[in-house]
Amino acid sequence: MSKVGIIMGSISDMPVMEKAIEVLQGFDIEVEVDIVSAHRTPEKLFDYSKNAHTKGIQVIIAGAGGAAHLPGMVASLSPLPVIGVPVKSRNSIDGWDSVLSILQMPGGVPVATVALDGALNAGILAAQILGASDKCILDKIIMYKEGLKQKVIEGAKQIKKQ
């Protein structure tokens, strides 16, 4: 079974990160959720990053606000793909500090970065990565995208009725 690790720097990030958890569970993808702070628990960050792949995790989603070092540090230590979710936190500079901290990674240490508070898209991207080699997940993603298309078509029909 495919497994995605979802980590965040603080419990205060959970309302944002729940969207990734929900969408992945909707695709029947197992998730492992934890709090791993780059600044307050660096030993845990090193252990998690270096060993996630040995626990069956195939993709890591890392959400962080403020200076947002978590996704980049995980990417520097892990052989797995890392998706960064910048979180607009109470101590952020309108979220831009988080976006730029995650987005501006040096060559050789990639972090796929989604929009500010974009955990839903992080979950979908993780599923798409897994779906590239798992037909069951791929079929669920195709159905999900078809559902998005149908919502637009239904919305257009409603507008034309008015």
XYZ file of C-alpha atoms in Angstrom, residues 2-154:
153
model
C 1.213 3.493 -0.838
C 2.029 5.773 2.066
C 2.545 9.525 2.339
C 4.230 11.193 5.286
C 2.620 14.478 6.287
C 4.617 16.585 8.687
C 4.253 20.089 9.992
C 6.274 22.386 12.177
C 3.566 22.967 14.779
C 0.083 21.820 15.780
C -1.129 25.252 14.667
C -0.458 24.120 11.062
C -2.978 21.268 11.349
C -6.067 23.179 10.090
C -4.221 23.761 6.798
C -2.594 20.320 6.564
C -5.885 18.488 7.233
C -6.837 19.145 3.617
C -3.947 16.995 2.381
C -4.849 14.248 4.836
C -8.487 14.250 3.727
C -7.792 14.142 -0.004
C -5.222 11.356 0.355
C -7.558 9.298 2.512
C -10.218 9.869 -0.145
C -7.856 8.177 -2.622
C -7.347 5.321 -0.095
C -3.722 6.305 0.411
C -2.292 5.662 3.856
C -0.973 8.726 5.659
C 1.388 9.043 8.571
C 1.067 12.412 10.310
C 3.555 13.959 12.738
C 4.880 17.247 14.064
C 8.533 17.764 13.234
C 9.960 21.192 13.969
C 13.097 22.199 12.085
C 14.025 24.613 14.861
C 12.720 22.988 18.037
C 13.292 19.279 17.303
C 16.229 19.115 14.873
C 17.219 15.605 15.979
C 13.698 14.360 15.165
C 13.879 16.138 11.794
C 17.150 14.368 10.939
C 15.833 10.975 12.035
C 12.518 11.362 10.209
C 14.122 12.638 7.005
C 16.812 9.982 6.822
C 14.513 7.070 7.691
C 11.069 7.832 6.227
C 11.760 5.698 3.154
C 12.617 2.698 5.361
C 9.106 2.916 6.888
C 7.362 2.617 3.519
C 6.773 6.321 3.006
C 7.026 7.218 -0.681
C 6.318 10.970 -0.679
C 6.645 13.564 2.087
C 4.417 16.611 2.419
C 5.946 19.180 4.768
C 4.010 22.243 5.886
C 5.590 25.145 7.694
C 4.999 28.810 8.397
C 7.300 31.717 9.163
C 10.891 30.956 8.172
C 9.611 27.574 6.864
C 12.865 25.616 6.897
C 11.153 22.247 7.388
C 10.521 21.231 3.738
C 13.986 22.231 2.555
C 15.790 20.541 5.421
C 13.776 17.356 4.869
C 14.602 17.484 1.143
C 18.298 17.906 1.931
C 18.323 14.692 3.971
C 15.724 12.426 2.328
C 15.875 10.516 -0.961
C 12.077 10.924 -1.289
C 10.157 13.588 -3.203
C 9.173 16.433 -0.880
C 6.202 18.722 -1.392
C 6.339 21.955 0.591
C 3.231 23.711 1.848
C 3.856 27.309 2.899
C 1.535 28.091 5.807
C 0.367 31.604 6.593
C 1.001 31.696 10.324
C 0.462 34.387 12.901
C 4.170 35.237 12.896
C 4.568 35.335 9.116
C 5.004 38.305 6.844
C 1.641 37.822 5.105
C 2.899 34.339 4.175
C 5.580 35.578 1.789
C 8.421 34.529 4.078
C 7.084 30.963 4.036
C 6.522 30.907 0.276
C 9.999 32.182 -0.519
C 11.727 29.998 2.087
C 10.244 26.882 0.501
C 10.355 28.002 -3.127
C 13.939 29.291 -3.319
C 15.858 26.038 -2.858
C 19.420 25.632 -4.135
C 20.175 23.419 -7.123
C 20.247 19.738 -6.202
C 17.725 20.051 -3.348
C 14.304 20.282 -4.989
C 11.087 20.922 -3.107
C 7.865 20.906 -5.106
C 6.062 23.940 -3.733
C 2.318 24.576 -3.743
C 0.437 27.790 -3.057
C 0.167 29.429 0.337
C -2.037 27.177 2.502
C -2.272 24.855 -0.526
C -2.319 21.522 1.301
C -5.185 20.233 -0.855
C -2.994 20.558 -3.957
C -0.071 19.006 -2.083
C -2.203 15.955 -1.378
C -3.329 15.727 -4.992
C 0.255 16.110 -6.223
C 1.436 13.367 -3.862
C -1.315 11.102 -5.195
C -0.316 11.909 -8.780
C 3.316 11.027 -8.004
C 2.178 7.694 -6.579
C -0.300 7.221 -9.417
C 2.512 7.287 -11.958
C 3.368 3.744 -10.834
C 0.073 2.575 -9.276
C -2.841 2.135 -11.686
C -5.439 1.964 -8.896
C -4.417 5.415 -7.618
C -4.155 6.735 -11.179
C -7.718 5.627 -11.905
C -8.940 7.438 -8.754
C -7.154 10.615 -9.837
C -8.742 10.376 -13.283
C -12.168 10.049 -11.635
C -11.394 12.973 -9.291
C -10.467 15.204 -12.219
C -13.564 14.114 -14.113
C -15.569 15.170 -11.041
C -13.948 18.616 -11.164
C -14.869 18.890 -14.832
C -18.474 17.910 -14.102
C -18.745 20.591 -11.388
C -17.740 23.231 -13.926
C -20.208 21.904 -16.504
C -23.011 21.906 -13.912
